[in-house]
Short mmCIF file of C-alpha atoms and ligand atoms in Angstrom, two decimals:
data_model
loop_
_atom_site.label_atom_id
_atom_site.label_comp_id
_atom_site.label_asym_id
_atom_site.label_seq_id
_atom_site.Cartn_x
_atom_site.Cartn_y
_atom_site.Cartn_z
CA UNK A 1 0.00 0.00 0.00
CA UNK A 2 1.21 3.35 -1.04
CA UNK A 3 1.47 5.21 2.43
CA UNK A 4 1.74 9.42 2.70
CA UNK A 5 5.01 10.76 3.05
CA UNK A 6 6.57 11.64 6.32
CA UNK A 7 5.29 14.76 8.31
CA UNK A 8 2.37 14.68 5.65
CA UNK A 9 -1.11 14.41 6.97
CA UNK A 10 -4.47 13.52 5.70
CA UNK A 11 -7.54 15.58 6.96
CA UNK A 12 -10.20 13.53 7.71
CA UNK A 13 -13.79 13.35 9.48
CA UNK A 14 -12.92 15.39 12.57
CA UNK A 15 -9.90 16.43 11.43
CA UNK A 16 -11.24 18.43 8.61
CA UNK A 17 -14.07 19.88 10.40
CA UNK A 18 -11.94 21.55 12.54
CA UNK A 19 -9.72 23.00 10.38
CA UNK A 20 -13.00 24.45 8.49
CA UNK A 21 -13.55 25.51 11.82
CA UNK A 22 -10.48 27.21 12.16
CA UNK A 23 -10.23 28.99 8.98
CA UNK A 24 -13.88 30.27 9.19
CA UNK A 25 -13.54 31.86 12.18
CA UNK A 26 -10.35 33.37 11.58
CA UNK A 27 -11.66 34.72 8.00
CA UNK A 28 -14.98 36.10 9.55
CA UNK A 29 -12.28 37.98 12.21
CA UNK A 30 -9.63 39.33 9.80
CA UNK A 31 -12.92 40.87 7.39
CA UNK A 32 -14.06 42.63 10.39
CA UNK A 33 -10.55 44.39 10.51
CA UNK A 34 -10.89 45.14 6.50
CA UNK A 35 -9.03 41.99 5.37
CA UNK A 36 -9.95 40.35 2.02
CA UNK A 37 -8.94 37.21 0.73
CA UNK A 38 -5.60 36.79 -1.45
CA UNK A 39 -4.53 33.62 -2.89
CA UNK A 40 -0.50 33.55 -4.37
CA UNK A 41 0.99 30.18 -5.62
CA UNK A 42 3.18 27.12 -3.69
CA UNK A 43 5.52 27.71 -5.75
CA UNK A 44 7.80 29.94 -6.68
CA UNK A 45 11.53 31.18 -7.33
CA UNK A 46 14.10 29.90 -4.98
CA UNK A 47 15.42 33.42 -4.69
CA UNK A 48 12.21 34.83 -3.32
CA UNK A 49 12.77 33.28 0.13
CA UNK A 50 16.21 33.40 -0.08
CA UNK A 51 16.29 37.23 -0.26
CA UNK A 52 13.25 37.58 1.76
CA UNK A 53 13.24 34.84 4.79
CA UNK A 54 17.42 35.01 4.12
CA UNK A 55 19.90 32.31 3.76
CA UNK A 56 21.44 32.00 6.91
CA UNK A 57 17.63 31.03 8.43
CA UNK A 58 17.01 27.36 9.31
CA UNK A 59 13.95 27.92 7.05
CA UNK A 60 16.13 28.55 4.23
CA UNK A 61 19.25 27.05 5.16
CA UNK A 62 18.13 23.47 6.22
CA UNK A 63 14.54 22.68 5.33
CA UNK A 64 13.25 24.15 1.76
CA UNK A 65 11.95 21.94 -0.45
CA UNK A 66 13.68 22.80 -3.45
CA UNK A 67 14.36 21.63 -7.25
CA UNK A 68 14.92 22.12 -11.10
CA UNK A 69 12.01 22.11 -12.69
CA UNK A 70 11.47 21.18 -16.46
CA UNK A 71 13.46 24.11 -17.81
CA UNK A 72 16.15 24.15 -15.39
CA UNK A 73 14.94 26.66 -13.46
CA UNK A 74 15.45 26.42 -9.56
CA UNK A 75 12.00 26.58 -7.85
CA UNK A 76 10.93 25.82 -4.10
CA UNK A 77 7.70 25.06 -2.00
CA UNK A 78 6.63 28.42 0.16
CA UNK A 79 7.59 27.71 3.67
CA UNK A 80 6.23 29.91 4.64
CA UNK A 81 3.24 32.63 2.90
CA UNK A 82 4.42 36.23 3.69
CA UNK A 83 6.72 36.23 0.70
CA UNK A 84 4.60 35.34 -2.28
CA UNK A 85 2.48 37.95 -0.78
CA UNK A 86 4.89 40.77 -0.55
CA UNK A 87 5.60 39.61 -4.19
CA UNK A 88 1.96 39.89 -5.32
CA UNK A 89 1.80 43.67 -3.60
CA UNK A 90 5.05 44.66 -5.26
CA UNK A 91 4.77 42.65 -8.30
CA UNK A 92 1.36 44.92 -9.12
CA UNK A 93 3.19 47.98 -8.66
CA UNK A 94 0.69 48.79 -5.73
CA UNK A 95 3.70 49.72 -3.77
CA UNK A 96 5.03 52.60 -6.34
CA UNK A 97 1.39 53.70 -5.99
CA UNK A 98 1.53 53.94 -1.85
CA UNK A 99 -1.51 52.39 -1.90
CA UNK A 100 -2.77 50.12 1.23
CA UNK A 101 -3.71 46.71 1.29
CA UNK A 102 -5.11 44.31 3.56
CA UNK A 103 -4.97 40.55 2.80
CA UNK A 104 -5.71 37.18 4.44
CA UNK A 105 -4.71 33.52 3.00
CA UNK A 106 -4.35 29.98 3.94
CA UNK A 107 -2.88 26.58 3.17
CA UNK A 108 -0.15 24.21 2.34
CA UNK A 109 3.14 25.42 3.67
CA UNK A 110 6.24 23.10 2.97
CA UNK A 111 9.52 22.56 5.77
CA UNK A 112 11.54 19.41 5.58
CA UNK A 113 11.66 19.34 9.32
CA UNK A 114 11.94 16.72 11.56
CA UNK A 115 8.00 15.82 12.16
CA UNK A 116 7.17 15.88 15.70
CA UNK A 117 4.08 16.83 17.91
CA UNK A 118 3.17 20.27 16.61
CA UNK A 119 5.58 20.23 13.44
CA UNK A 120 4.71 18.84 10.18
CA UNK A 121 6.35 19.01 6.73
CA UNK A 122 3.36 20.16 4.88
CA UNK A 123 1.12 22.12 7.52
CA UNK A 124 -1.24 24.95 7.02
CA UNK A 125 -1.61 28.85 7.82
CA UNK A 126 -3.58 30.90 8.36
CA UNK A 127 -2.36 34.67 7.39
CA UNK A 128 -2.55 38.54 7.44
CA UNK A 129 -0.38 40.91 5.10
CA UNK A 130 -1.51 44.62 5.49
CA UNK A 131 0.48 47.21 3.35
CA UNK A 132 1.39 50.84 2.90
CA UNK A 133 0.13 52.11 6.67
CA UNK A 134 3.22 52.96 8.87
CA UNK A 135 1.45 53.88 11.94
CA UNK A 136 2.37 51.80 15.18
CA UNK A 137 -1.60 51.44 15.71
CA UNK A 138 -2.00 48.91 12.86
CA UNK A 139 0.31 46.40 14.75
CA UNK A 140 -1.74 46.81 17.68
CA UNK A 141 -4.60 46.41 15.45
CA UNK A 142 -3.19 43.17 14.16
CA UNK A 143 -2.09 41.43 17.76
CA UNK A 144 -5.60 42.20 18.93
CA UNK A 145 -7.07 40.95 15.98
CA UNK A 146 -5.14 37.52 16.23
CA UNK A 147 -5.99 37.68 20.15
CA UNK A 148 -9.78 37.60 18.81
CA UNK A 149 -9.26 34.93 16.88
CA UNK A 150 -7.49 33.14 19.76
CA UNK A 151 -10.62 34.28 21.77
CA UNK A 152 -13.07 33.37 19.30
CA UNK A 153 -11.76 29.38 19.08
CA UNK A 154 -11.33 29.33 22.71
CA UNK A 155 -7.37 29.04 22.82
CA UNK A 156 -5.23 30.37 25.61
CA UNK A 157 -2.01 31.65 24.94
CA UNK A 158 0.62 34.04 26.09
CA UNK A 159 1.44 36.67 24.04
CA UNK A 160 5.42 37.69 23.72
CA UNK A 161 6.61 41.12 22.24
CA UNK A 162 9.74 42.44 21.16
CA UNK A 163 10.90 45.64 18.95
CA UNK A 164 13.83 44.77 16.93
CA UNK A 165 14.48 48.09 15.82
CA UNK A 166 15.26 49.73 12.42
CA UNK A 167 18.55 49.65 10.54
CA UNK A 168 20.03 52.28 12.10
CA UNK A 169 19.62 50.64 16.28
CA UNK A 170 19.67 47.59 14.78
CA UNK A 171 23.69 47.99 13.41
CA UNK A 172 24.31 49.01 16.82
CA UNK A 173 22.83 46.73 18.84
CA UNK A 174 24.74 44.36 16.81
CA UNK A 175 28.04 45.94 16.86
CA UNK A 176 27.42 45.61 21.14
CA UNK A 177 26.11 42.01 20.94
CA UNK A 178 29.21 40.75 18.89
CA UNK A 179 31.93 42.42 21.00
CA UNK A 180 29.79 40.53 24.00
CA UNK A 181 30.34 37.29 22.32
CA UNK A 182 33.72 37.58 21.62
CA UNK A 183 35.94 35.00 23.07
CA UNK A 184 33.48 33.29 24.36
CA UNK A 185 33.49 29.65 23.95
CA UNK A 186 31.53 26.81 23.74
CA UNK A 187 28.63 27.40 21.55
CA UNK A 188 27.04 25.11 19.47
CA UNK A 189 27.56 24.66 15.89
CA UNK A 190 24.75 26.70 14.62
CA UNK A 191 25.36 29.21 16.50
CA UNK A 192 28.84 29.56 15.38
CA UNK A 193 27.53 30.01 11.77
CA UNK A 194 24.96 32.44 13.23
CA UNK A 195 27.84 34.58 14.47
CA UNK A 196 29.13 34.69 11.27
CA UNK A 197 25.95 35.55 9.27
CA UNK A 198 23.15 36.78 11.82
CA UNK A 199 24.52 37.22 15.16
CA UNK A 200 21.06 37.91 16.63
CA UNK A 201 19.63 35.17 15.46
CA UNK A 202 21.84 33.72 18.62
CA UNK A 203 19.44 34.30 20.94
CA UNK A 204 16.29 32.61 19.28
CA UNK A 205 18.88 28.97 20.08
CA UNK A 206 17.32 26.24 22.37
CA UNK A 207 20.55 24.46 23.02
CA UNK A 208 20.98 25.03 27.21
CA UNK A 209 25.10 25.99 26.76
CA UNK A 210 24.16 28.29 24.49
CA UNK A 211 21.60 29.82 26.65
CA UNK A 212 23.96 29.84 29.33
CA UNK A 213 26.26 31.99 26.71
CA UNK A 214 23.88 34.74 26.42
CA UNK A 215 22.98 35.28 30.24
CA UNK A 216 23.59 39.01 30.46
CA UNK A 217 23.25 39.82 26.88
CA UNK A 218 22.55 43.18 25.87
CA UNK A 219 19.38 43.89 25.63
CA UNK A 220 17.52 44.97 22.47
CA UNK A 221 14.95 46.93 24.14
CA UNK A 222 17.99 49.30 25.64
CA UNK A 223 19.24 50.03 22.49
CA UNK A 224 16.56 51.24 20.63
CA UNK A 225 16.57 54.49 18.54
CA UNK A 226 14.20 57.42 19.37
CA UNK A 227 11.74 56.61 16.73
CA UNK A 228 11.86 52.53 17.55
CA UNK A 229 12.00 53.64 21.14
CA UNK A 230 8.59 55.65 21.18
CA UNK A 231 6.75 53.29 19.10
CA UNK A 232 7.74 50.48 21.34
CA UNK A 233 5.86 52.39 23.84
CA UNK A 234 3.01 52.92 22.13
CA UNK A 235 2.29 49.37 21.49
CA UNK A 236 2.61 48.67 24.53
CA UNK A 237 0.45 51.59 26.02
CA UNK A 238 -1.82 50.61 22.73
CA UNK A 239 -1.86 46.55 24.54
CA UNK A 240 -2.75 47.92 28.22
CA UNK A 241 -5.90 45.74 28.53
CA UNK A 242 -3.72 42.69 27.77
CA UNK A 243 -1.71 40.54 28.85
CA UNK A 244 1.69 40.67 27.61
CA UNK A 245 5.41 39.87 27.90
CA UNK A 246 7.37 42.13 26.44
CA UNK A 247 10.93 39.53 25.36
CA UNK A 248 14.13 40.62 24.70
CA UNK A 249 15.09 37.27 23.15
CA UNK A 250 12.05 37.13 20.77
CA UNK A 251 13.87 37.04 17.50
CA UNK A 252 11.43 35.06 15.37
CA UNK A 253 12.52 32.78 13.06
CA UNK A 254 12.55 34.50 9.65
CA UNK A 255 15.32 37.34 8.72
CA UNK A 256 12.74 40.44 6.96
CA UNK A 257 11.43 41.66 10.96
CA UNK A 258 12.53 45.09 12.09
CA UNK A 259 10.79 47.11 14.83
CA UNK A 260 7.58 45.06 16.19
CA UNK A 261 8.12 41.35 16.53
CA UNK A 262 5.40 39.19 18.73
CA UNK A 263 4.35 35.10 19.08
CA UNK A 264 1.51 33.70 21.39
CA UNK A 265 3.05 30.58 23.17
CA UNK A 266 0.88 27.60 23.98
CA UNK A 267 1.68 25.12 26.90
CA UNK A 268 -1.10 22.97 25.17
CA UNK A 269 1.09 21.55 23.01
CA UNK A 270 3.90 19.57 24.63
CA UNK A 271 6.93 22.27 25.04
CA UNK A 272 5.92 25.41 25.57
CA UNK A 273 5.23 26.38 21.42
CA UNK A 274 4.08 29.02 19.22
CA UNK A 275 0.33 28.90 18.05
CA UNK A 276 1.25 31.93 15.64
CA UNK A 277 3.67 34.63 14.96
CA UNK A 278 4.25 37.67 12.92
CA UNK A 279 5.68 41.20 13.05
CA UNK A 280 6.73 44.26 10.80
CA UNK A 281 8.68 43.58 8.05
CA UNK A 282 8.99 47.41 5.97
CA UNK A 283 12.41 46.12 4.93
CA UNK A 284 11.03 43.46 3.12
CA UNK A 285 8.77 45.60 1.25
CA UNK A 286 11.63 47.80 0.04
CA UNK A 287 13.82 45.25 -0.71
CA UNK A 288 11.17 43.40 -3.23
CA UNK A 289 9.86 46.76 -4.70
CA UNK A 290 11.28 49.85 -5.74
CA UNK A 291 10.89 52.28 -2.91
CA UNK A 292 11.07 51.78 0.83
CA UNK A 293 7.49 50.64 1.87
CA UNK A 294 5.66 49.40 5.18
CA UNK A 295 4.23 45.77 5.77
CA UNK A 296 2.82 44.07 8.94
CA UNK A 297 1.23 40.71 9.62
CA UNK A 298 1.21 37.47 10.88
CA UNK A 299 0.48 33.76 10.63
CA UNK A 300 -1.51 30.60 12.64
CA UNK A 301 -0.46 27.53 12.93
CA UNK A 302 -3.53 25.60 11.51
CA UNK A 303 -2.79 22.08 12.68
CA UNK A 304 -1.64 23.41 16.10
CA UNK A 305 -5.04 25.25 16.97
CA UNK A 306 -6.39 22.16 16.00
CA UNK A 307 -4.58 20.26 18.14
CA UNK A 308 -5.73 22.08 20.95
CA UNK A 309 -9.35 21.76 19.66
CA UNK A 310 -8.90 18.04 19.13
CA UNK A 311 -7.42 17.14 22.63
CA UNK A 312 -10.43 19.43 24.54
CA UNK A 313 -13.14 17.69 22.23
CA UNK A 314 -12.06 14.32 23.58
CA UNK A 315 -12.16 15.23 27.56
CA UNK A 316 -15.84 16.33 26.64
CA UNK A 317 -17.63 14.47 23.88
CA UNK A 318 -19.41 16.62 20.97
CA UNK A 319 -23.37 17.48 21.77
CA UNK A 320 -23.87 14.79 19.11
CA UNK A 321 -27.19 12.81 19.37
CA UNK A 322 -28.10 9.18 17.71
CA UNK A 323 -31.02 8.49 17.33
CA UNK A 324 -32.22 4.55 16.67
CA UNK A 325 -35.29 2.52 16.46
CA UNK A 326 -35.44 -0.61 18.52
CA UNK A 327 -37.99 -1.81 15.70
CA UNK A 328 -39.01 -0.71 12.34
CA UNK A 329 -42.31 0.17 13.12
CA UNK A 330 -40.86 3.51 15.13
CA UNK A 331 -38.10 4.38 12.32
CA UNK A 332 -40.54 7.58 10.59
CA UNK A 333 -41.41 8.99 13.96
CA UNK A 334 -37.39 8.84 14.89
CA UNK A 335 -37.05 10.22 11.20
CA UNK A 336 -39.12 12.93 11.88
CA UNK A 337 -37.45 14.07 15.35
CA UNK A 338 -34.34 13.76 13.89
CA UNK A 339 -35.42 16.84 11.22
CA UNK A 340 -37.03 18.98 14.62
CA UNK A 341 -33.23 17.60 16.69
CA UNK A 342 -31.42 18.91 13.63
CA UNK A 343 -32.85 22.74 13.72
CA UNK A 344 -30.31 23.03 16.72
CA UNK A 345 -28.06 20.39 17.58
CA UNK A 346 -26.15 18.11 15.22
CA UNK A 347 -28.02 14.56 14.91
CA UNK A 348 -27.56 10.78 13.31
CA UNK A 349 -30.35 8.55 12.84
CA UNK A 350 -29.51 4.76 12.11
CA UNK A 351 -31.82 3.38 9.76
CA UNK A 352 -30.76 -0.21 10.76
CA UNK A 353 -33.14 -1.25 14.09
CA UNK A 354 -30.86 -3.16 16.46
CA UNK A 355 -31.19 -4.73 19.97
CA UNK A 356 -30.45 -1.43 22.83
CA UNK A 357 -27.26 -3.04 24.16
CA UNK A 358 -26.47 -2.68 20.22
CA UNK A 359 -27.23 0.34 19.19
CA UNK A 360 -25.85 2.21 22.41
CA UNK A 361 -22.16 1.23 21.55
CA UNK A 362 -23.24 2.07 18.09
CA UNK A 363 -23.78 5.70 19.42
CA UNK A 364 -20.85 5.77 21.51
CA UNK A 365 -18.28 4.54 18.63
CA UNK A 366 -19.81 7.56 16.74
CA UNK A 367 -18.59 9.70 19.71
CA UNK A 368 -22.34 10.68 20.65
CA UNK A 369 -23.19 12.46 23.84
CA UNK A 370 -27.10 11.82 23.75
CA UNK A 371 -28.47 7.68 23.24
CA UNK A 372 -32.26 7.94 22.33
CA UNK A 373 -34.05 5.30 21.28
CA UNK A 374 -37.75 4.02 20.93
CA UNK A 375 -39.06 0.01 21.72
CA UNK A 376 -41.96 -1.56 22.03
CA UNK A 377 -41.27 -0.77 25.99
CA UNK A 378 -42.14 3.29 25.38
CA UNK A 379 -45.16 4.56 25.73
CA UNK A 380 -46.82 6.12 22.54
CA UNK A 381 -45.42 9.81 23.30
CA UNK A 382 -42.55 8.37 24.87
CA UNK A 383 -38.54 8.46 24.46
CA UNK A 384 -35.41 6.37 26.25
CA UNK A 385 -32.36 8.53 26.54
CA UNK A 386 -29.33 8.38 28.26
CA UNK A 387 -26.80 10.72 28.97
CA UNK A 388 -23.16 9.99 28.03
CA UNK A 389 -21.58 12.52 29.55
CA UNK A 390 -23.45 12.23 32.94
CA UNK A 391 -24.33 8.50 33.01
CA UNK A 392 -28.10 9.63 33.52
CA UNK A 393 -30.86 7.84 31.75
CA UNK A 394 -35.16 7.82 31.87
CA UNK A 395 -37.61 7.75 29.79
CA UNK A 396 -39.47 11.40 28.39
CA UNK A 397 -41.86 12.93 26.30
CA UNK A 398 -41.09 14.21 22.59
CA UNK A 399 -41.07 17.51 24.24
CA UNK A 400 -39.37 17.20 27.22
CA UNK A 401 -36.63 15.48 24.94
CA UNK A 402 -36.35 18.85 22.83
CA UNK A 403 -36.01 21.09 25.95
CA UNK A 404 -33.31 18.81 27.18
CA UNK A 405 -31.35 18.58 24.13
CA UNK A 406 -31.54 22.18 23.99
CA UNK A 407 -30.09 22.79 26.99
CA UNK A 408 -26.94 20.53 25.90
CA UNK A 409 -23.57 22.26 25.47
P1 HAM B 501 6.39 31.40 11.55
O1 HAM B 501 6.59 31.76 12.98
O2 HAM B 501 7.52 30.75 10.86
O3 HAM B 501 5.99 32.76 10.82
O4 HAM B 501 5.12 30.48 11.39
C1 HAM B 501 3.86 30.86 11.90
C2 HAM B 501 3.22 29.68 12.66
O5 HAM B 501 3.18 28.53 11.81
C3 HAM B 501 4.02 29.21 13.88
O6 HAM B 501 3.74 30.02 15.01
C4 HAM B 501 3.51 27.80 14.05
O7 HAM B 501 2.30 27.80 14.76
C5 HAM B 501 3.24 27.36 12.61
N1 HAM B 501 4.31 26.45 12.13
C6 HAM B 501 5.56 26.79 11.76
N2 HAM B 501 6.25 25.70 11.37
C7 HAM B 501 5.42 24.65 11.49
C8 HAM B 501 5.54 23.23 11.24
N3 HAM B 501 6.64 22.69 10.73
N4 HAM B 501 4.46 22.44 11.49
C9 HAM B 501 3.31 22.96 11.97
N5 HAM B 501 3.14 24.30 12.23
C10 HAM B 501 4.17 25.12 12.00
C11 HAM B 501 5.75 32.86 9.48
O8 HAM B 501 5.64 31.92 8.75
C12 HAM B 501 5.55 34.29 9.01
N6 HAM B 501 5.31 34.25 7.59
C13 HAM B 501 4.42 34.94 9.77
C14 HAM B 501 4.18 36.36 9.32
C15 HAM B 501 3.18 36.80 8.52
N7 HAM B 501 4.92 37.40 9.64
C16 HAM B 501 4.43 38.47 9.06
N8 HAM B 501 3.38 38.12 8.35
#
């Protein structure tokens, strides 16, 4: 049998109902904030990412899927979506124009990583891109719009912050962190190539020594220029009614951030991991176009919200009732309360009468919370139920039935 590839997952039954979930929710949130939907191909030049995400990243570096394709040219899977959009914005000249944009995707993304809990090869986004407004108000606008879609879906998660400056604090902050590094021995090999290309990109390692390295760092926060400095502030004045950490090792992953940089952290997941990240990225934008230019956003980790969904669903089984008919003879009354059940609650009816012992692990395998059934033992406006969740089981009226299932969560 011809098996999926490693890290590659089919979305099935539950599985793709909540990543419908997912996506609607987040799609109904970003229109609110005047997002519209973009869609920008899987795949594109290898050069894209490498200019964009940069070389020295372990995106790039280590886990792009990349090839020749029929006419030689070298081509890679997105591994992420922010730079196919930058490319679309730029691409239509909408940037020479100065005009604003606000876009929201999702789907396949593609890292040859090594698949664990929480990390896939091909895994799915969910996205924001907004371009051409400078102001230090949209990226409030955006963490509290990916805090309401954290809300919305029910997910907790701690939200991290971090400015990593412009070019100009940024070349200084450097300049301090690499005279604080030198001599010092003993990190790991990654890190030594880090030092080389992107010092900063020390501080995002997981390896303990390394850690260990960097206790009493500078800190990026300290260093900031006027301009980075005061809009640093404002966020966070702009963030008062949340909770927040503000983290001076918050690098992120990808090499385009300057000034605003944030992730919301899950425990829920294992390790302590990120549910989503994003950040400024107005270098980016004037690296791709022609003139300097402003860009914000920030992406979900589809199959990690799910997660979280999946795991909760199971310590509480879905307000799903079955419905069956102990003999035929009650099948189109159960076939007509299963219409009224289905108004408001999600219902099954089997059409196959079985003995009750039967049909209750019937409704259980289909992970029902509700067993009602109907036997020659009812009474003519009479109904057997029992209660999955609660163990509880009698016998009711069509109408008292309703109310009940009504009431279900
Ligand atoms: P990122 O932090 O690389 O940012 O990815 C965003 C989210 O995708 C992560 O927080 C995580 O939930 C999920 N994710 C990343 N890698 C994997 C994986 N291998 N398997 C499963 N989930 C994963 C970006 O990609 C930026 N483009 C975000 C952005 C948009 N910044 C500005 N605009």
């Amino acid at each position: 049998m011809i098996q999926s590839l490693k890290g590659m997952k089919d979305l099935l039954d539950a599985d793709g109902k909540l990543y419908e979930r997912v996506i609607e929710c987040a799609s109904r949130v970003a229109r609110l904030y005047g997002y519209s939907f973009i869609l920008t191909p899987h795949l594109e030049a290898v050069e894209l990412f490498k200019r964009s995400v940069g070389e020295s990243t372990d995106i790039v570096g280590k886990e792009m899927y990349e090839f020749y394709d029929k006419s030689n040219k070298q081509v890679a899977l997105r591994p992420e979506g922010t730079a196919g959009v930058v490319r679309a914005y730029t691409g239509a000249k909408l940037d020479k124009m100065g005009s604003t944009r606000r876009w929201f995707y999702h789907g396949s993304m593609f890292r040859y990583e090594r698949p664990q809990l929480g990390r896939l090869r091909e895994f799915h986004q969910f996205g924001v891109e907004c371009f051409g407004v400078k102001s230090v108000y949209e990226d409030a606008t955006v963490i509290l719009m990916l805090r309401q879609i954290l809300n919305e879906l029910g997910i907790k998660a701690s939200l991290h912050i971090n400015s990593l400056g412009c070019k100009v604090c940024m070349s200084s902050y450097r300049e301090l962190f690499l005279s604080f590094i030198k001599g010092k021995k003993g990190f790991c090999k990654d890190c030594e190539h880090r030092a080389l290309h992107n010092p900063i990109r020390m501080l995002d390692c997981k390896e303990q020594a390394c850690k260990e390295l960097l206790v009493g760092a500078p800190k990026m926060s300290e260093c900031l220029c006027k301009e980075c400095k005061k809009d640093y502030e404002t966020l966070q004045s702009l963030l008062k009614g949340e909770e927040f950490i503000c983290d001076d090792t918050l690098v992120r992953g990808l090499d385009y951030y300057s000034k605003t940089a944030f992730e919301f952290l899950s425990d829920e997941l294992g390790a302590k991991a990120a549910v989503a990240g994003g950040g400024r990225y107005d270098k980016l934008v004037g690296m791709l176009g022609s003139k300097e230019g402003y860009g914000l956003g920030f992406a979900i980790g589809v199959e990690r919200i799910c997660h979280i969904l999946k795991q909760r669903q199971s310590e509480t089984k879905t307000p799903l009732v079955y419905l069956c008919a102990l003999d035929e003879c009650f099948l189109p009354e159960l076939f007509e309360l299963a219409g009224r059940i289905r108004q408001f609650k999600s219902c099954i009816l089997s059409y196959e009468c079985k003995k009750l012992k039967k049909a209750m692990s019937a409704a259980a395998l289909e992970g029902a919370c509700l067993f009602v059934c109907k036997g020659e033992d009812e009474a003519k406006d009479e109904l057997f139920y029992k209660d999955f969740n609660s163990g509880v089981s009698a016998k009711l009226s069509t109408d008292e039935l309703l109310a009940l299932i009504k009431e279900l969560g």
